[in-house]
Short mmCIF file of C-alpha atoms in Angstrom, two decimals:
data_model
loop_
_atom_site.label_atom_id
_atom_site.label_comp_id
_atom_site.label_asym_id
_atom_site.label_seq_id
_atom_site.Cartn_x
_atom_site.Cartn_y
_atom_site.Cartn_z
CA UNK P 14 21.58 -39.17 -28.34
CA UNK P 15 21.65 -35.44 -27.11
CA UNK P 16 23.53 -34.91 -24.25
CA UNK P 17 20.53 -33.92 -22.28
CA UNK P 18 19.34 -37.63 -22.79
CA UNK P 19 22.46 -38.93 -20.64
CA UNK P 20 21.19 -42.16 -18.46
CA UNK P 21 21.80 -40.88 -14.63
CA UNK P 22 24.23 -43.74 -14.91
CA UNK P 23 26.62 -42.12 -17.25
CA UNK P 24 25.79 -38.97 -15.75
CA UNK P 25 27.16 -40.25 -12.31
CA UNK P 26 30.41 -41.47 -14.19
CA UNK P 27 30.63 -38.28 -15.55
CA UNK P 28 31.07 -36.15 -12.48
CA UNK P 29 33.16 -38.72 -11.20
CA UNK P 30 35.53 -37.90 -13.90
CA UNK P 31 35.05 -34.15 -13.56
CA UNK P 32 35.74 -34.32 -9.68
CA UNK P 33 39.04 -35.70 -10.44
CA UNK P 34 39.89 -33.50 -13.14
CA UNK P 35 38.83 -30.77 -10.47
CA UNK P 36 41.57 -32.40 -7.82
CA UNK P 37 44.03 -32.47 -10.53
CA UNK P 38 43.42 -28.71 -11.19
CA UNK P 39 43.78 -27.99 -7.12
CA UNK P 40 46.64 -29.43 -6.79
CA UNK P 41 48.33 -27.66 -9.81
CA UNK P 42 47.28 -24.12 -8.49
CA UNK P 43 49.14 -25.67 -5.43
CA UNK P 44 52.34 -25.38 -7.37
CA UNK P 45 51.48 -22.18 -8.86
CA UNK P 46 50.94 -20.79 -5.68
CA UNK P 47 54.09 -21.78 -4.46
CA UNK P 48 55.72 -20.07 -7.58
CA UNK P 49 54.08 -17.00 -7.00
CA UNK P 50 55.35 -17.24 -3.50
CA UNK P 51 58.52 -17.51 -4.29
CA UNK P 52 58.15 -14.36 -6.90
CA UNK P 53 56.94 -12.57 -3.67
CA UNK P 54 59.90 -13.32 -1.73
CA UNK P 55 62.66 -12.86 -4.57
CA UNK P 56 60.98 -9.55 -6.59
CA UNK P 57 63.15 -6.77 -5.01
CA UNK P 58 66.70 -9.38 -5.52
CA UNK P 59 67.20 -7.05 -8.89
CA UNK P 60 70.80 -7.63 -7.98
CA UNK P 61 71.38 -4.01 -8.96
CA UNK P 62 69.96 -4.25 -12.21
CA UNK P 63 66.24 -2.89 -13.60
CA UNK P 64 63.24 -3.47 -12.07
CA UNK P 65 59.86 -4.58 -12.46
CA UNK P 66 58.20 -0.76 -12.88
CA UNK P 67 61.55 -0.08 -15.15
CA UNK P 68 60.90 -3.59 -17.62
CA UNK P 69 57.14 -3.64 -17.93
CA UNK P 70 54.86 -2.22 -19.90
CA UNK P 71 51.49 -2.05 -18.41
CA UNK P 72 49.25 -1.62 -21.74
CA UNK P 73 50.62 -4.65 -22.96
CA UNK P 74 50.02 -6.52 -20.00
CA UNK P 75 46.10 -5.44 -19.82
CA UNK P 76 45.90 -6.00 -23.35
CA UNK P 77 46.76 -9.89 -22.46
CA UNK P 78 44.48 -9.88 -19.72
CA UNK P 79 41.79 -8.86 -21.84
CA UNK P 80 42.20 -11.24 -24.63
CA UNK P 81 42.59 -14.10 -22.04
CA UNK P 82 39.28 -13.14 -20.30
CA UNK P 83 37.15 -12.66 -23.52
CA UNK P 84 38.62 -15.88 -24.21
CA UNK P 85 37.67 -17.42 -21.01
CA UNK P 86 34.33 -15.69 -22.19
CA UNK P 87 34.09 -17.21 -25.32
CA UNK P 88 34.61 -21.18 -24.07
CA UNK P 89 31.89 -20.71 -21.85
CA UNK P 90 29.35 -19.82 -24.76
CA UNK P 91 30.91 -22.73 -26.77
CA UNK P 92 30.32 -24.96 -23.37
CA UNK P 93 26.56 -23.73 -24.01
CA UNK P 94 26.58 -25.06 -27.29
CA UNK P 95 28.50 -28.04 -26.98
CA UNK P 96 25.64 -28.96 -23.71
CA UNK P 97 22.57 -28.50 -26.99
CA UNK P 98 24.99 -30.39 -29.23
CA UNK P 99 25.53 -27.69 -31.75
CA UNK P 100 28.53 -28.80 -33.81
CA UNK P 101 29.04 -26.32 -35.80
CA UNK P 102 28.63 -23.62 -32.43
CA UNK P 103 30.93 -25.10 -30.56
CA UNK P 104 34.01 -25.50 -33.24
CA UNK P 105 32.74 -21.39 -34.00
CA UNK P 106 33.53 -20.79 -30.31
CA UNK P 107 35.78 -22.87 -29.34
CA UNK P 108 37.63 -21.42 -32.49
CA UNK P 109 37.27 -18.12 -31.58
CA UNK P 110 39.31 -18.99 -28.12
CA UNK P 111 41.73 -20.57 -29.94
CA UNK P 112 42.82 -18.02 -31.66
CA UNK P 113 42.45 -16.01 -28.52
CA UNK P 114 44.64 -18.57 -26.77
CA UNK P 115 47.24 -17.97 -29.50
CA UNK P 116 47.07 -14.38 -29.62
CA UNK P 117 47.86 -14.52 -25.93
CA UNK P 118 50.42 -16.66 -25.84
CA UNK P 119 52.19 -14.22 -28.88
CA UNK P 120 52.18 -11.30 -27.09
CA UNK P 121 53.82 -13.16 -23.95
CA UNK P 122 56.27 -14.62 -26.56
CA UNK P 123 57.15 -11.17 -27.69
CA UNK P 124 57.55 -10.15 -24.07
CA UNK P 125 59.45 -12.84 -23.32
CA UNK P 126 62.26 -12.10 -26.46
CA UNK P 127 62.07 -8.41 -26.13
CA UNK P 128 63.12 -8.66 -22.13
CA UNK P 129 65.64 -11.74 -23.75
CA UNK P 130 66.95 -9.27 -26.54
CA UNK P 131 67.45 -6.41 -23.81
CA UNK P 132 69.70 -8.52 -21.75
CA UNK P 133 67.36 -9.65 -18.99
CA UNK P 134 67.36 -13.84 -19.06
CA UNK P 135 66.42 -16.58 -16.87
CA UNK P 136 69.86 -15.95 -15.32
CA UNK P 137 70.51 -11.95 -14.49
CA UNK P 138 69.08 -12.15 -11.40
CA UNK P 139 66.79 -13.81 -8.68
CA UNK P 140 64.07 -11.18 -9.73
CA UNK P 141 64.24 -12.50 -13.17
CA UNK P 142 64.15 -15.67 -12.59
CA UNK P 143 61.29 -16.49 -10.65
CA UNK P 144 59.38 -13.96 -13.01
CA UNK P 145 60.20 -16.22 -16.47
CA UNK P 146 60.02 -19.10 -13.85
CA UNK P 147 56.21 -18.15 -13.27
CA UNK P 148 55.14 -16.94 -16.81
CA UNK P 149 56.77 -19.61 -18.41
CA UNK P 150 55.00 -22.07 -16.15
CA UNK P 151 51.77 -20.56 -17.41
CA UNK P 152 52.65 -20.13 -20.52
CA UNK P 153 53.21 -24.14 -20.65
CA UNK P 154 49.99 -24.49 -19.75
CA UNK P 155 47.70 -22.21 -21.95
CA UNK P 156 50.10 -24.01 -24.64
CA UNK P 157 49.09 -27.46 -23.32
CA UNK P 158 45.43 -25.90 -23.45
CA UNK P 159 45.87 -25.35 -26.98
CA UNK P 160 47.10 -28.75 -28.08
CA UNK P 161 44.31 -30.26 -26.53
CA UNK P 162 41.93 -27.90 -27.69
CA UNK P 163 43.23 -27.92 -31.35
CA UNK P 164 43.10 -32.05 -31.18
CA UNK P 165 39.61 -32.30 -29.34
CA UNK P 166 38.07 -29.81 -32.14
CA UNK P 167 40.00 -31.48 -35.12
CA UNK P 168 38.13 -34.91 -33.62
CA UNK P 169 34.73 -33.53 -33.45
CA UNK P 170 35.63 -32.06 -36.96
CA UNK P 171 36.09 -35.72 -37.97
CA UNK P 172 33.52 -37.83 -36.19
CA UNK P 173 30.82 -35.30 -34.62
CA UNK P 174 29.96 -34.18 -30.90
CA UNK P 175 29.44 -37.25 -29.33
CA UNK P 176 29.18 -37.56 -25.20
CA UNK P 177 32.62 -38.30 -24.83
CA UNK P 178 33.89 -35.39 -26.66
CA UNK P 179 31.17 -32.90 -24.64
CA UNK P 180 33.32 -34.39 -22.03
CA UNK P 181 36.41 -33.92 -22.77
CA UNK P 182 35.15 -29.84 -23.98
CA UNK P 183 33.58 -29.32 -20.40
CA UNK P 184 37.11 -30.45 -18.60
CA UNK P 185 39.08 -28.48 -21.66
CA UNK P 186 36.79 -24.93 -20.11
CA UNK P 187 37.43 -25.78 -16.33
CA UNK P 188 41.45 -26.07 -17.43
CA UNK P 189 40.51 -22.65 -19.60
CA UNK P 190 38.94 -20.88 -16.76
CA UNK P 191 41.43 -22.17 -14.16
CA UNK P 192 44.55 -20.45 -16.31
CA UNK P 193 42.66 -17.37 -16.71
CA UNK P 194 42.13 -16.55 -12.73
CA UNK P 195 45.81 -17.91 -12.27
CA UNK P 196 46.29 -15.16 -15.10
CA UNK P 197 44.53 -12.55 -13.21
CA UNK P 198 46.90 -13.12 -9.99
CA UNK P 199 49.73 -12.64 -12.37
CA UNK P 200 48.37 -9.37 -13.51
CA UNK P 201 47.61 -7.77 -10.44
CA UNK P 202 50.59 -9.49 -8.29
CA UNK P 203 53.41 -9.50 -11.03
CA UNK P 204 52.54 -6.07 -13.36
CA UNK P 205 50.36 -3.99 -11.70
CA UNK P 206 52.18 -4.44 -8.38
CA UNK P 207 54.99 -3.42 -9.83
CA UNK P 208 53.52 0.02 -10.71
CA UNK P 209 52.46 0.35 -7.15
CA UNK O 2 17.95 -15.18 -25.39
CA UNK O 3 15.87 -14.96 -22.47
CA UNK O 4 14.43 -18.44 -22.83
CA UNK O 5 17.73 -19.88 -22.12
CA UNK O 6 17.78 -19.71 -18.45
CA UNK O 7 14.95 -22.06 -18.08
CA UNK O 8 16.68 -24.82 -19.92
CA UNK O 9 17.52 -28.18 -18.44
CA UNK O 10 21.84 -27.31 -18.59
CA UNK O 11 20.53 -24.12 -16.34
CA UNK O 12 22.28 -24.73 -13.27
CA UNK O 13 25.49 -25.44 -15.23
CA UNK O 14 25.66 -21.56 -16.77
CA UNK O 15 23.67 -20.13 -19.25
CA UNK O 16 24.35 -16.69 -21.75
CA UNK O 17 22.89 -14.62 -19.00
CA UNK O 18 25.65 -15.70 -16.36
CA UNK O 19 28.12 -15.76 -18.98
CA UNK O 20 27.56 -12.45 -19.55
CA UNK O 21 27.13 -10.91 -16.37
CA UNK O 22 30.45 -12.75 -15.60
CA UNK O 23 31.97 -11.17 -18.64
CA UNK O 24 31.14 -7.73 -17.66
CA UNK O 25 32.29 -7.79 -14.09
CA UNK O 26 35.83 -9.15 -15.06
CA UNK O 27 36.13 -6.62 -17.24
CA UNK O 28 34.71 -3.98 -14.84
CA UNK O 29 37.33 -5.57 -12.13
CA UNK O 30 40.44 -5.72 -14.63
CA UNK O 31 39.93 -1.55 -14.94
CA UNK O 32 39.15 -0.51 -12.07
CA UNK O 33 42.33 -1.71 -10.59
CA UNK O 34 44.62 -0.83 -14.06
CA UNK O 35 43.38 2.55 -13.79
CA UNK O 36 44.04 3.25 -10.24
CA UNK O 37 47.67 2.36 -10.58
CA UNK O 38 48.01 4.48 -13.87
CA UNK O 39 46.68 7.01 -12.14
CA UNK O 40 47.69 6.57 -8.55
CA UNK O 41 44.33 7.58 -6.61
CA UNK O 42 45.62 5.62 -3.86
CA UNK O 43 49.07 5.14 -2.98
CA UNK O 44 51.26 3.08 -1.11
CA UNK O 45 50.00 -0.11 0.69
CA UNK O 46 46.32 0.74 0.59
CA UNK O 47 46.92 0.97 -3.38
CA UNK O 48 48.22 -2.60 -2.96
CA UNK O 49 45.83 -3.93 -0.83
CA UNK O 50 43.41 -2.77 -3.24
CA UNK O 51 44.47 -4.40 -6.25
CA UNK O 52 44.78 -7.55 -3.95
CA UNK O 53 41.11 -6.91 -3.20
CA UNK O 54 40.15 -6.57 -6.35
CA UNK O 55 42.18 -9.66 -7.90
CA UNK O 56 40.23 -11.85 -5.43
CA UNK O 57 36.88 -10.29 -6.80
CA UNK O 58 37.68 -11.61 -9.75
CA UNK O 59 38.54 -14.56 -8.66
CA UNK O 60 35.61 -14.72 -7.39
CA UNK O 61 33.49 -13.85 -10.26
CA UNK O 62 35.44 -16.36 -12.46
CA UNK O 63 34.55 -19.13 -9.84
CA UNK O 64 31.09 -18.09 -9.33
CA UNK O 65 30.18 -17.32 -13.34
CA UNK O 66 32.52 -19.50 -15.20
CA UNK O 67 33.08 -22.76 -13.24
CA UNK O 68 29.51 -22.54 -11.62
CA UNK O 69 31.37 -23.72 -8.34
CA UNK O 70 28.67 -25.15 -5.46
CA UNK O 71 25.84 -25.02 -8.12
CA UNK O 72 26.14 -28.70 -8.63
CA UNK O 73 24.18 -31.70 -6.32
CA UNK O 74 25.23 -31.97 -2.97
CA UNK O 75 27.46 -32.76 -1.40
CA UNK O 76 29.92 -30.34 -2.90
CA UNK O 77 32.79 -32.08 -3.10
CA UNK O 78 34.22 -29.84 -5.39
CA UNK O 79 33.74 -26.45 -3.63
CA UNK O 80 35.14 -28.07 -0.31
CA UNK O 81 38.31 -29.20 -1.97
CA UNK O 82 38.57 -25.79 -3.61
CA UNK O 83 37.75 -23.51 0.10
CA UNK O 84 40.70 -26.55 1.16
CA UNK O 85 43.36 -25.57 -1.13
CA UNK O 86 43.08 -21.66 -1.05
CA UNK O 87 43.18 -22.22 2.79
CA UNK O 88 46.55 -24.34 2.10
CA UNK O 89 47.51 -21.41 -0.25
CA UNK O 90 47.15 -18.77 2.00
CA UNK O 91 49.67 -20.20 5.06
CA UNK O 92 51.84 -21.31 2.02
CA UNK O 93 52.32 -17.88 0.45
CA UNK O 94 51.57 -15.69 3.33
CA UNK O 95 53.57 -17.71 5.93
CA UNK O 96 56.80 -17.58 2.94
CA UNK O 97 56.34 -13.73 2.38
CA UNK O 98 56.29 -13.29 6.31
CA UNK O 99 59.25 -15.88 7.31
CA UNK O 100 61.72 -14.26 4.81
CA UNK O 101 60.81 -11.28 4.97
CA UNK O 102 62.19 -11.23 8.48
CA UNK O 103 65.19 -13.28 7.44
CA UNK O 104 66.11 -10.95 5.07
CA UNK O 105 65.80 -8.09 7.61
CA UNK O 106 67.84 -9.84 10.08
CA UNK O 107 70.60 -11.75 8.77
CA UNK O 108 71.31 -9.52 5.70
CA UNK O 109 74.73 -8.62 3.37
CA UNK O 110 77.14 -6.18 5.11
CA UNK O 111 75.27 -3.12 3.77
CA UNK O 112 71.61 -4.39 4.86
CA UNK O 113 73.14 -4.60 8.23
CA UNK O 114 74.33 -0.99 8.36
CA UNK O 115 70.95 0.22 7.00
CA UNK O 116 69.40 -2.10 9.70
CA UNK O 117 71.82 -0.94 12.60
CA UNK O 118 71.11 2.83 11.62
CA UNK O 119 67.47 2.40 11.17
CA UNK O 120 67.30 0.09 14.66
CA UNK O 121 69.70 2.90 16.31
CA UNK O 122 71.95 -0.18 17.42
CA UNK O 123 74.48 1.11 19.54
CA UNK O 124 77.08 -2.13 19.44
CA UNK O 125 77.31 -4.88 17.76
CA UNK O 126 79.59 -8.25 19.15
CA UNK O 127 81.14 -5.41 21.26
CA UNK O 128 82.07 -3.24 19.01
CA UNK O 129 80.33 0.55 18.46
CA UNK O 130 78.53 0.56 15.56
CA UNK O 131 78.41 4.64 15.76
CA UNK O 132 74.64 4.16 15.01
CA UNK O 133 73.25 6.92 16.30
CA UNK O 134 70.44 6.95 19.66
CA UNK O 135 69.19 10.53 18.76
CA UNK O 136 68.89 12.97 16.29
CA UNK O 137 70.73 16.48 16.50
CA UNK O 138 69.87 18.77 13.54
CA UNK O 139 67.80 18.23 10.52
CA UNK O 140 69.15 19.31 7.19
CA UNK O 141 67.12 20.05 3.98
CA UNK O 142 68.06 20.01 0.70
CA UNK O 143 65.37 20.82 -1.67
CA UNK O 144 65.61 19.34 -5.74
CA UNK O 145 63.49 21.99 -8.33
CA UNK O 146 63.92 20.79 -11.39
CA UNK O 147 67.70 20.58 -11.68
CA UNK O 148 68.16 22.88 -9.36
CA UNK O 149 69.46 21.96 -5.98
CA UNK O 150 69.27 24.15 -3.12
CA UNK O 151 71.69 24.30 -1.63
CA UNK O 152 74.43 22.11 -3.28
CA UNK O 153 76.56 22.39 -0.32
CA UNK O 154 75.38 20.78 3.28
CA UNK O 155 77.74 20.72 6.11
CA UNK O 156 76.74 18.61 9.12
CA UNK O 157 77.62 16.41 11.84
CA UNK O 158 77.46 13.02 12.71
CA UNK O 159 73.89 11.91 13.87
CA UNK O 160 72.34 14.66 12.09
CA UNK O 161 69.84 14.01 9.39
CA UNK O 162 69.42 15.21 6.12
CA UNK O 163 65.76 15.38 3.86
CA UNK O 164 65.91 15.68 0.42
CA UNK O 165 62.50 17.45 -0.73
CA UNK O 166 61.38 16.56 -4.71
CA UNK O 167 59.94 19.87 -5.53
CA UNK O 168 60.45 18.75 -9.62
CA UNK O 169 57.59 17.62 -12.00
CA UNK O 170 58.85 14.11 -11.87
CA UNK O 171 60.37 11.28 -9.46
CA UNK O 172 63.50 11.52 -8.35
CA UNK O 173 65.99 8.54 -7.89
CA UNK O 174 69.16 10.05 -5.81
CA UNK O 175 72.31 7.66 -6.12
CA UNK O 176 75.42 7.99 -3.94
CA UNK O 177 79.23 7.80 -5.04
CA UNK O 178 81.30 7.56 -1.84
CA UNK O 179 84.99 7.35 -2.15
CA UNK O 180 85.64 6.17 1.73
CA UNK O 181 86.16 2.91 2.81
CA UNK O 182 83.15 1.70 0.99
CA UNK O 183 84.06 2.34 -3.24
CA UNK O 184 80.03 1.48 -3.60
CA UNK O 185 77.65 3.42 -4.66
CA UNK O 186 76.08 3.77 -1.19
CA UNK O 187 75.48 5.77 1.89
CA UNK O 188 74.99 4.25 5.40
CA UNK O 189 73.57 1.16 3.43
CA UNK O 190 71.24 2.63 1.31
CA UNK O 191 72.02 2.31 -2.72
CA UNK O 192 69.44 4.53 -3.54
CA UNK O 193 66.60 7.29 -2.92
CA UNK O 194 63.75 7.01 -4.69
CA UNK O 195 61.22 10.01 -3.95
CA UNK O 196 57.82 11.17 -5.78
CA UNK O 197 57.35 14.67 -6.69
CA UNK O 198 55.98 16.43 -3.67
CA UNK O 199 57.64 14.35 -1.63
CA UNK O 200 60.84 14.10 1.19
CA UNK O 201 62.59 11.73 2.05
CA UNK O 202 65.34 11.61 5.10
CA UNK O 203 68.35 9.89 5.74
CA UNK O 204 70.26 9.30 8.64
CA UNK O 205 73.71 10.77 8.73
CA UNK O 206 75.84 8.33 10.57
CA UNK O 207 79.26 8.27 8.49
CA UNK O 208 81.53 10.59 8.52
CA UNK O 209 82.92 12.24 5.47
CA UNK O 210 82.04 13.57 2.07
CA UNK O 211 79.70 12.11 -0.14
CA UNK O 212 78.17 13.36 -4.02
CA UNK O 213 74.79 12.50 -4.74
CA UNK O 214 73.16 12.79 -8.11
CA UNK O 215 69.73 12.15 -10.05
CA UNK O 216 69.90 8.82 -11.39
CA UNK O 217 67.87 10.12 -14.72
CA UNK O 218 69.92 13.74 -15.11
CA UNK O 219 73.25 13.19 -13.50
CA UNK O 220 73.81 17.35 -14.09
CA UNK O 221 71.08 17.65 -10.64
CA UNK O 222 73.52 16.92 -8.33
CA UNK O 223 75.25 17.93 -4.83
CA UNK O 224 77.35 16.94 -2.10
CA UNK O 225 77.33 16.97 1.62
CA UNK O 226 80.62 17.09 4.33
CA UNK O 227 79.76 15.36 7.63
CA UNK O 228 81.94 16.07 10.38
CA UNK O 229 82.78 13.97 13.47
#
């Protein structure tokens, strides 16, 4: 059965899942909002030491932004795909973002040890803290993303797109896009502000 | 590719929305990079800017990638979402406003000075602060390159003195005070950061003589004597 051949039963069932997979993702840019309020509020407490326009490099931050919005890009076509219930489309795309997802999350990685290896931790000051405090956060998640994306395309791998799986794909690219605008506040609030 | 917007998944997002999505986020990210690189704008319209144009994207991402309010009524979905950014807003504006004025009014010792000299607070708890209610004579110091004109400035209490950054480059001034403050500060303030082109003026209300130097070429430096 193609997933355009869903009975408006299942169909019903299936938004029902979606809207609360939709609540779940409100109420976790809730807490990310309140992160990024508190990196308002602390980003000047450099407690004397280096600050944001001194510790960041802004080419490497845009080149994470890009990868994460070609990324965001590239789920969508596999959502496409995975809606016509091309298999071998939607592990090609969904691939393609995992790989993205992972080159991502490397150059925050490197980020993260090069600030680490300079001296500037969780602990030098308020500054610092709520900036690893907010990263890291989403850094959890696009690594949570990629978990579940790595098991949900090594199970259609195994047993096939079935309606469950398109599913599970189309909750998988709401979580996707959802990081990537929370990304895009982190950009613009947390690097480029800092250039201001 | 064309005959994909008129199939049946249409109103959940085809290539062509995809794509236009795509394009703007990438047309949104630059815009924004570039103008801080290159600093068309500056100061708080630069920042509201790149506010604006974060929420564009926002926008496009919401409108192009999660199809928001394109799906059967009633929209649930978009409702909860226009609920939580409202939520978001008095949570992140109402922090950034409430501290903000905490931190300007019950500060460390050296906020307070900068506060009192800023505010022109004559007394605090009874005591004269020596803030002062007017200003006497301005002094300039002008920064070329290394070269400061003139290295010497005498003055008086109440006074003010403007550092002008005629050099290629920003300047950060630092202090070193050897009074009853060992900091590196004067009147409260750490340091002086000031773009090329650019002056920036201090109050004078301690008395005393006080070294100031370029944070990035400690030989560009200079000292001023205020007197009583």
């Amino acid at each position: 059965m193609s997933p355009q051949e869903l009975s408006h039963h299942q169909a019903a069932a299936d938004d029902r899942t979606l809207f609360g997979f939709w609540i779940y993702l409100m109420t976790d840019l809730l807490m990310f909002a309140v992160l990024f309020a508190v990196y308002a509020v602390l980003h000047n407490n450099t407690f004397g030491g280096e600050t944001g326009r001194e510790l960041f490099k802004l080419p490497l931050a845009l080149a994470e932004t890009l990868i994460l919005l070609t990324s965001s890009f590239t789920c969508g076509i596999g959502m496409i795909a995975a809606r016509r219930g091309n298999k071998n489309q939607v592990l090609i795309w969904f691939g393609i973002t995992f790989i993205l997802g992972l080159a991502f999350l490397g150059l925050e990685l490197a980020e993260f040890s090069s600030l680490i290896s300079e001296g500037h931790t969780l602990h030098s000051n308020a500054f610092m803290s709520s900036f690893f405090v907010l990263l890291g956060t989403h850094g959890l998640h696009i690594s949570a993303g990629l978990l579940w994306m790595g098991t949900t395309l090594g199970y259609i791998m195994k047993r096939g797109l079935n309606n469950s799986m398109v599913r599970k794909l189309t909750m998988l690219s709401l979580f996707w896009h959802f990081l990537d605008i929370v990304w895009i506040f982190i950009f613009t609030i947390v690097y480029l502000r800092a250039f201001v | 590719m064309s005959s994909e917007s008129h199939t049946p998944d249409g109103e959940r997002g085809t290539m062509r929305s995809y794509v236009i999505g795509f394009i703007l986020s990438l047309v949104f990210t630059f815009i924004p990079y570039f103008m801080v690189v290159n600093h068309t704008v500056k100061g708080p319209a630069l920042l509201a800017t790149i506010l604006g144009f974060a929420v564009l994207q926002m926008l496009v991402q919401v409108i192009f990638f999660l199809h928001l309010g394109r799906g059967p009524k009633p929209k649930w979905n978009l409702f909860f979402f226009i609920s939580t950014v409202g939520i978001i807003l008095v949570v992140v504006a109402g922090s950034i406003v409430i501290i903000h004025n905490l931190h300007y009014n019950m500060a460390p010792p050296e906020q307070v000075k900068k506060l009192v000299n800023d505010e022109g607070i004559a007394q605090v708890s009874g005591q004269k602060t020596g803030a002062c209610q007017e200003v006497l004579v301005n002094h300039q110091v002008t920064i070329t390159n290394g070269q400061v004109t003139p290295a010497h400035t005498t003055a008086h209490t109440c006074d003010t003195l403007t550092f002008y950054n005629q050099s290629s480059s920003t300047l950060t001034l630092k202090y070193i005070t050897e009074g009853p403050y060992p900091h590196e500060t004067y009147a409260g303030e750490t340091e002086l950061t000031i773009r090329k082109g650019q002056g920036m003026t201090i109050n004078l209300s301690e008395t005393g003589t006080y070294q100031f130097y370029d944070k990035s070429q400690t030989t560009t430096a200079g000292d001023f004597t205020i007197n009583p």
